[in-house]
Amino acid sequence: MAKILLTFKNNEKEKAIEKFLEDKISATAYLKELVWEKMNEKKDNAVVEQKKEIEDPANNFD
C-alpha cells in the first residue's frame, strides 16, 4: 500500500483545490477514483488505437 502526501502552496489555485477536497466526505477516495478513471482512460485509448490499426490494412492502398 502506498501513501501520498499533498502539500498545498499559498496561492489562489491551490487554496481552491484544498477547499474543494476539504468539502468532500473522503478526499482520499475521491482522488483514488480520479486516478482510476485516468488509468482506465489510457487503457481504453490504447485499445482504440490498436483497433484502428487492425481494422482495414488496405484502407490506404491506391
mmCIF file of N, CA, C and O in Angstrom:
data_model
loop_
_atom_site.group_PDB
_atom_site.id
_atom_site.type_symbol
_atom_site.label_atom_id
_atom_site.label_comp_id
_atom_site.label_asym_id
_atom_site.label_seq_id
_atom_site.Cartn_x
_atom_site.Cartn_y
_atom_site.Cartn_z
ATOM 1 N N MET A 1 0.843 -1.166 0.000
ATOM 2 C CA MET A 1 0.000 0.000 0.000
ATOM 3 C C MET A 1 0.895 1.237 0.000
ATOM 4 O O MET A 1 1.892 1.296 0.695
ATOM 5 N N ALA A 2 0.518 2.225 -0.781
ATOM 6 C CA ALA A 2 1.294 3.460 -0.881
ATOM 7 C C ALA A 2 0.518 4.616 -0.267
ATOM 8 O O ALA A 2 -0.712 4.604 -0.242
ATOM 9 N N LYS A 3 1.254 5.584 0.207
ATOM 10 C CA LYS A 3 0.638 6.793 0.745
ATOM 11 C C LYS A 3 1.162 7.982 -0.028
ATOM 12 O O LYS A 3 2.324 8.007 -0.428
ATOM 13 N N ILE A 4 0.305 8.955 -0.224
ATOM 14 C CA ILE A 4 0.677 10.176 -0.924
ATOM 15 C C ILE A 4 0.402 11.348 -0.002
ATOM 16 O O ILE A 4 -0.669 11.444 0.588
ATOM 17 N N LEU A 5 1.361 12.238 0.100
ATOM 18 C CA LEU A 5 1.202 13.435 0.907
ATOM 19 C C LEU A 5 1.077 14.618 -0.045
ATOM 20 O O LEU A 5 1.937 14.844 -0.894
ATOM 21 N N LEU A 6 -0.024 15.348 0.070
ATOM 22 C CA LEU A 6 -0.225 16.536 -0.754
ATOM 23 C C LEU A 6 0.154 17.766 0.054
ATOM 24 O O LEU A 6 -0.281 17.934 1.186
ATOM 25 N N THR A 7 0.955 18.612 -0.549
ATOM 26 C CA THR A 7 1.340 19.860 0.085
ATOM 27 C C THR A 7 0.829 20.992 -0.789
ATOM 28 O O THR A 7 1.111 21.029 -1.984
ATOM 29 N N PHE A 8 0.072 21.892 -0.190
ATOM 30 C CA PHE A 8 -0.500 22.993 -0.946
ATOM 31 C C PHE A 8 0.285 24.262 -0.677
ATOM 32 O O PHE A 8 0.627 24.572 0.462
ATOM 33 N N LYS A 9 0.559 24.994 -1.744
ATOM 34 C CA LYS A 9 1.247 26.278 -1.621
ATOM 35 C C LYS A 9 0.209 27.341 -1.283
ATOM 36 O O LYS A 9 -0.988 27.124 -1.373
ATOM 37 N N ASN A 10 0.685 28.478 -0.932
ATOM 38 C CA ASN A 10 -0.199 29.546 -0.502
ATOM 39 C C ASN A 10 -0.575 30.442 -1.694
ATOM 40 O O ASN A 10 -0.321 31.632 -1.706
ATOM 41 N N ASN A 11 -1.174 29.824 -2.745
ATOM 42 C CA ASN A 11 -1.663 30.632 -3.857
ATOM 43 C C ASN A 11 -3.149 30.315 -4.078
ATOM 44 O O ASN A 11 -3.679 29.343 -3.541
ATOM 45 N N GLU A 12 -3.817 31.116 -4.855
ATOM 46 C CA GLU A 12 -5.270 31.011 -5.006
ATOM 47 C C GLU A 12 -5.706 29.670 -5.597
ATOM 48 O O GLU A 12 -6.678 29.068 -5.147
ATOM 49 N N LYS A 13 -5.000 29.204 -6.606
ATOM 50 C CA LYS A 13 -5.371 27.952 -7.266
ATOM 51 C C LYS A 13 -5.300 26.772 -6.287
ATOM 52 O O LYS A 13 -6.230 25.982 -6.190
ATOM 53 N N GLU A 14 -4.209 26.684 -5.559
ATOM 54 C CA GLU A 14 -4.035 25.557 -4.642
ATOM 55 C C GLU A 14 -4.921 25.690 -3.416
ATOM 56 O O GLU A 14 -5.367 24.688 -2.861
ATOM 57 N N LYS A 15 -5.212 26.918 -2.987
ATOM 58 C CA LYS A 15 -6.174 27.108 -1.892
ATOM 59 C C LYS A 15 -7.552 26.619 -2.306
ATOM 60 O O LYS A 15 -8.269 26.000 -1.518
ATOM 61 N N ALA A 16 -7.933 26.888 -3.558
ATOM 62 C CA ALA A 16 -9.235 26.444 -4.062
ATOM 63 C C ALA A 16 -9.296 24.912 -4.121
ATOM 64 O O ALA A 16 -10.320 24.316 -3.771
ATOM 65 N N ILE A 17 -8.210 24.283 -4.540
ATOM 66 C CA ILE A 17 -8.165 22.815 -4.591
ATOM 67 C C ILE A 17 -8.292 22.246 -3.180
ATOM 68 O O ILE A 17 -9.054 21.307 -2.940
ATOM 69 N N GLU A 18 -7.558 22.826 -2.249
ATOM 70 C CA GLU A 18 -7.598 22.360 -0.862
ATOM 71 C C GLU A 18 -9.005 22.495 -0.282
ATOM 72 O O GLU A 18 -9.519 21.570 0.350
ATOM 73 N N LYS A 19 -9.646 23.630 -0.527
ATOM 74 C CA LYS A 19 -11.010 23.847 -0.027
ATOM 75 C C LYS A 19 -11.982 22.841 -0.656
ATOM 76 O O LYS A 19 -12.829 22.275 0.014
ATOM 77 N N PHE A 20 -11.821 22.597 -1.959
ATOM 78 C CA PHE A 20 -12.667 21.635 -2.664
ATOM 79 C C PHE A 20 -12.539 20.250 -2.031
ATOM 80 O O PHE A 20 -13.533 19.580 -1.765
ATOM 81 N N LEU A 21 -11.314 19.812 -1.761
ATOM 82 C CA LEU A 21 -11.100 18.495 -1.175
ATOM 83 C C LEU A 21 -11.596 18.418 0.260
ATOM 84 O O LEU A 21 -12.074 17.370 0.693
ATOM 85 N N GLU A 22 -11.495 19.514 1.004
ATOM 86 C CA GLU A 22 -11.991 19.521 2.374
ATOM 87 C C GLU A 22 -13.505 19.341 2.421
ATOM 88 O O GLU A 22 -14.037 18.811 3.394
ATOM 89 N N ASP A 23 -14.198 19.770 1.365
ATOM 90 C CA ASP A 23 -15.656 19.650 1.310
ATOM 91 C C ASP A 23 -16.118 18.225 0.991
ATOM 92 O O ASP A 23 -17.292 17.908 1.142
ATOM 93 N N LYS A 24 -15.211 17.381 0.522
ATOM 94 C CA LYS A 24 -15.556 16.001 0.179
ATOM 95 C C LYS A 24 -15.643 15.168 1.459
ATOM 96 O O LYS A 24 -14.929 15.413 2.421
ATOM 97 N N ILE A 25 -16.524 14.176 1.445
ATOM 98 C CA ILE A 25 -16.636 13.271 2.586
ATOM 99 C C ILE A 25 -15.314 12.536 2.787
ATOM 100 O O ILE A 25 -14.813 12.424 3.880
ATOM 101 N N SER A 26 -14.754 12.034 1.690
ATOM 102 C CA SER A 26 -13.471 11.349 1.755
ATOM 103 C C SER A 26 -12.619 11.819 0.579
ATOM 104 O O SER A 26 -12.778 11.348 -0.545
ATOM 105 N N ALA A 27 -11.728 12.753 0.861
ATOM 106 C CA ALA A 27 -10.856 13.275 -0.193
ATOM 107 C C ALA A 27 -9.991 12.165 -0.781
ATOM 108 O O ALA A 27 -9.744 12.129 -1.979
ATOM 109 N N THR A 28 -9.557 11.239 0.066
ATOM 110 C CA THR A 28 -8.723 10.133 -0.397
ATOM 111 C C THR A 28 -9.464 9.277 -1.410
ATOM 112 O O THR A 28 -8.936 8.945 -2.475
ATOM 113 N N ALA A 29 -10.701 8.911 -1.106
ATOM 114 C CA ALA A 29 -11.493 8.095 -2.023
ATOM 115 C C ALA A 29 -11.748 8.855 -3.323
ATOM 116 O O ALA A 29 -11.698 8.277 -4.411
ATOM 117 N N TYR A 30 -12.010 10.147 -3.223
ATOM 118 C CA TYR A 30 -12.250 10.963 -4.405
ATOM 119 C C TYR A 30 -11.019 10.969 -5.317
ATOM 120 O O TYR A 30 -11.126 10.770 -6.526
ATOM 121 N N LEU A 31 -9.836 11.166 -4.735
ATOM 122 C CA LEU A 31 -8.608 11.177 -5.531
ATOM 123 C C LEU A 31 -8.315 9.807 -6.139
ATOM 124 O O LEU A 31 -7.853 9.713 -7.273
ATOM 125 N N LYS A 32 -8.605 8.747 -5.389
ATOM 126 C CA LYS A 32 -8.406 7.394 -5.923
ATOM 127 C C LYS A 32 -9.287 7.166 -7.145
ATOM 128 O O LYS A 32 -8.850 6.571 -8.136
ATOM 129 N N GLU A 33 -10.527 7.633 -7.088
ATOM 130 C CA GLU A 33 -11.436 7.477 -8.235
ATOM 131 C C GLU A 33 -10.925 8.247 -9.449
ATOM 132 O O GLU A 33 -11.002 7.767 -10.570
ATOM 133 N N LEU A 34 -10.399 9.458 -9.233
ATOM 134 C CA LEU A 34 -9.849 10.239 -10.346
ATOM 135 C C LEU A 34 -8.677 9.519 -11.005
ATOM 136 O O LEU A 34 -8.577 9.455 -12.232
ATOM 137 N N VAL A 35 -7.795 8.974 -10.168
ATOM 138 C CA VAL A 35 -6.634 8.252 -10.698
ATOM 139 C C VAL A 35 -7.096 7.010 -11.453
ATOM 140 O O VAL A 35 -6.609 6.701 -12.546
ATOM 141 N N TRP A 36 -8.048 6.289 -10.897
ATOM 142 C CA TRP A 36 -8.574 5.074 -11.528
ATOM 143 C C TRP A 36 -9.175 5.400 -12.899
ATOM 144 O O TRP A 36 -8.924 4.703 -13.877
ATOM 145 N N GLU A 37 -9.962 6.480 -12.974
ATOM 146 C CA GLU A 37 -10.547 6.896 -14.249
ATOM 147 C C GLU A 37 -9.462 7.214 -15.269
ATOM 148 O O GLU A 37 -9.558 6.818 -16.435
ATOM 149 N N LYS A 38 -8.428 7.922 -14.850
ATOM 150 C CA LYS A 38 -7.344 8.295 -15.759
ATOM 151 C C LYS A 38 -6.593 7.062 -16.247
ATOM 152 O O LYS A 38 -6.246 6.961 -17.424
ATOM 153 N N MET A 39 -6.363 6.103 -15.349
ATOM 154 C CA MET A 39 -5.683 4.870 -15.736
ATOM 155 C C MET A 39 -6.498 4.114 -16.773
ATOM 156 O O MET A 39 -5.962 3.635 -17.769
ATOM 157 N N ASN A 40 -7.790 4.011 -16.549
ATOM 158 C CA ASN A 40 -8.654 3.292 -17.478
ATOM 159 C C ASN A 40 -8.807 4.033 -18.794
ATOM 160 O O ASN A 40 -8.941 3.418 -19.844
ATOM 161 N N GLU A 41 -8.784 5.355 -18.757
ATOM 162 C CA GLU A 41 -8.874 6.161 -19.974
ATOM 163 C C GLU A 41 -7.690 5.861 -20.885
ATOM 164 O O GLU A 41 -7.845 5.696 -22.085
ATOM 165 N N LYS A 42 -6.503 5.768 -20.304
ATOM 166 C CA LYS A 42 -5.310 5.472 -21.095
ATOM 167 C C LYS A 42 -5.395 4.075 -21.700
ATOM 168 O O LYS A 42 -5.034 3.865 -22.844
ATOM 169 N N LYS A 43 -5.883 3.105 -20.924
ATOM 170 C CA LYS A 43 -6.038 1.745 -21.432
ATOM 171 C C LYS A 43 -7.052 1.716 -22.563
ATOM 172 O O LYS A 43 -6.836 1.080 -23.585
ATOM 173 N N ASP A 44 -8.185 2.414 -22.389
ATOM 174 C CA ASP A 44 -9.217 2.452 -23.414
ATOM 175 C C ASP A 44 -8.692 3.093 -24.694
ATOM 176 O O ASP A 44 -8.963 2.622 -25.790
ATOM 177 N N ASN A 45 -7.929 4.164 -24.568
ATOM 178 C CA ASN A 45 -7.366 4.838 -25.737
ATOM 179 C C ASN A 45 -6.379 3.932 -26.463
ATOM 180 O O ASN A 45 -6.333 3.923 -27.686
ATOM 181 N N ALA A 46 -5.605 3.151 -25.729
ATOM 182 C CA ALA A 46 -4.643 2.236 -26.337
ATOM 183 C C ALA A 46 -5.371 1.150 -27.110
ATOM 184 O O ALA A 46 -4.963 0.782 -28.213
ATOM 185 N N VAL A 47 -6.465 0.653 -26.571
ATOM 186 C CA VAL A 47 -7.254 -0.378 -27.250
ATOM 187 C C VAL A 47 -7.865 0.191 -28.526
ATOM 188 O O VAL A 47 -7.841 -0.453 -29.574
ATOM 189 N N VAL A 48 -8.385 1.398 -28.461
ATOM 190 C CA VAL A 48 -8.977 2.033 -29.640
ATOM 191 C C VAL A 48 -7.922 2.216 -30.724
ATOM 192 O O VAL A 48 -8.180 1.954 -31.897
ATOM 193 N N GLU A 49 -6.724 2.654 -30.345
ATOM 194 C CA GLU A 49 -5.647 2.846 -31.315
ATOM 195 C C GLU A 49 -5.265 1.515 -31.963
ATOM 196 O O GLU A 49 -5.026 1.454 -33.158
ATOM 197 N N GLN A 50 -5.201 0.436 -31.189
ATOM 198 C CA GLN A 50 -4.872 -0.869 -31.739
ATOM 199 C C GLN A 50 -5.943 -1.311 -32.722
ATOM 200 O O GLN A 50 -5.638 -1.834 -33.783
ATOM 201 N N LYS A 51 -7.205 -1.091 -32.387
ATOM 202 C CA LYS A 51 -8.302 -1.481 -33.271
ATOM 203 C C LYS A 51 -8.249 -0.700 -34.572
ATOM 204 O O LYS A 51 -8.506 -1.247 -35.631
ATOM 205 N N LYS A 52 -7.897 0.583 -34.517
ATOM 206 C CA LYS A 52 -7.797 1.392 -35.723
ATOM 207 C C LYS A 52 -6.745 0.828 -36.661
ATOM 208 O O LYS A 52 -6.930 0.813 -37.873
ATOM 209 N N GLU A 53 -5.640 0.386 -36.106
ATOM 210 C CA GLU A 53 -4.561 -0.163 -36.923
ATOM 211 C C GLU A 53 -4.946 -1.496 -37.541
ATOM 212 O O GLU A 53 -4.547 -1.804 -38.654
ATOM 213 N N ILE A 54 -5.749 -2.282 -36.857
ATOM 214 C CA ILE A 54 -6.086 -3.628 -37.300
ATOM 215 C C ILE A 54 -7.293 -3.650 -38.246
ATOM 216 O O ILE A 54 -7.370 -4.488 -39.115
ATOM 217 N N GLU A 55 -8.200 -2.701 -38.118
ATOM 218 C CA GLU A 55 -9.476 -2.736 -38.831
ATOM 219 C C GLU A 55 -9.364 -3.039 -40.313
ATOM 220 O O GLU A 55 -9.924 -4.012 -40.798
ATOM 221 N N ASP A 56 -8.674 -2.202 -41.091
ATOM 222 C CA ASP A 56 -8.609 -2.395 -42.523
ATOM 223 C C ASP A 56 -7.242 -1.975 -43.040
ATOM 224 O O ASP A 56 -7.030 -0.811 -43.377
ATOM 225 N N PRO A 57 -6.314 -2.890 -43.120
ATOM 226 C CA PRO A 57 -4.967 -2.515 -43.536
ATOM 227 C C PRO A 57 -4.897 -2.026 -44.984
ATOM 228 O O PRO A 57 -3.969 -1.334 -45.355
ATOM 229 N N ALA A 58 -5.869 -2.350 -45.831
ATOM 230 C CA ALA A 58 -5.855 -1.921 -47.223
ATOM 231 C C ALA A 58 -6.554 -0.587 -47.433
ATOM 232 O O ALA A 58 -6.685 -0.121 -48.564
ATOM 233 N N ASN A 59 -6.962 0.040 -46.380
ATOM 234 C CA ASN A 59 -7.722 1.292 -46.460
ATOM 235 C C ASN A 59 -6.920 2.392 -47.168
ATOM 236 O O ASN A 59 -7.481 3.204 -47.889
ATOM 237 N N ASN A 60 -5.631 2.421 -46.979
ATOM 238 C CA ASN A 60 -4.800 3.467 -47.593
ATOM 239 C C ASN A 60 -4.161 3.020 -48.906
ATOM 240 O O ASN A 60 -3.311 3.688 -49.449
ATOM 241 N N PHE A 61 -4.588 1.898 -49.415
ATOM 242 C CA PHE A 61 -3.998 1.357 -50.647
ATOM 243 C C PHE A 61 -4.611 2.025 -51.870
ATOM 244 O O PHE A 61 -5.808 2.153 -52.001
ATOM 245 N N ASP A 62 -3.770 2.467 -52.785
ATOM 246 C CA ASP A 62 -4.271 3.111 -54.021
ATOM 247 C C ASP A 62 -4.276 2.133 -55.159
ATOM 248 O O ASP A 62 -3.415 1.400 -55.379
#
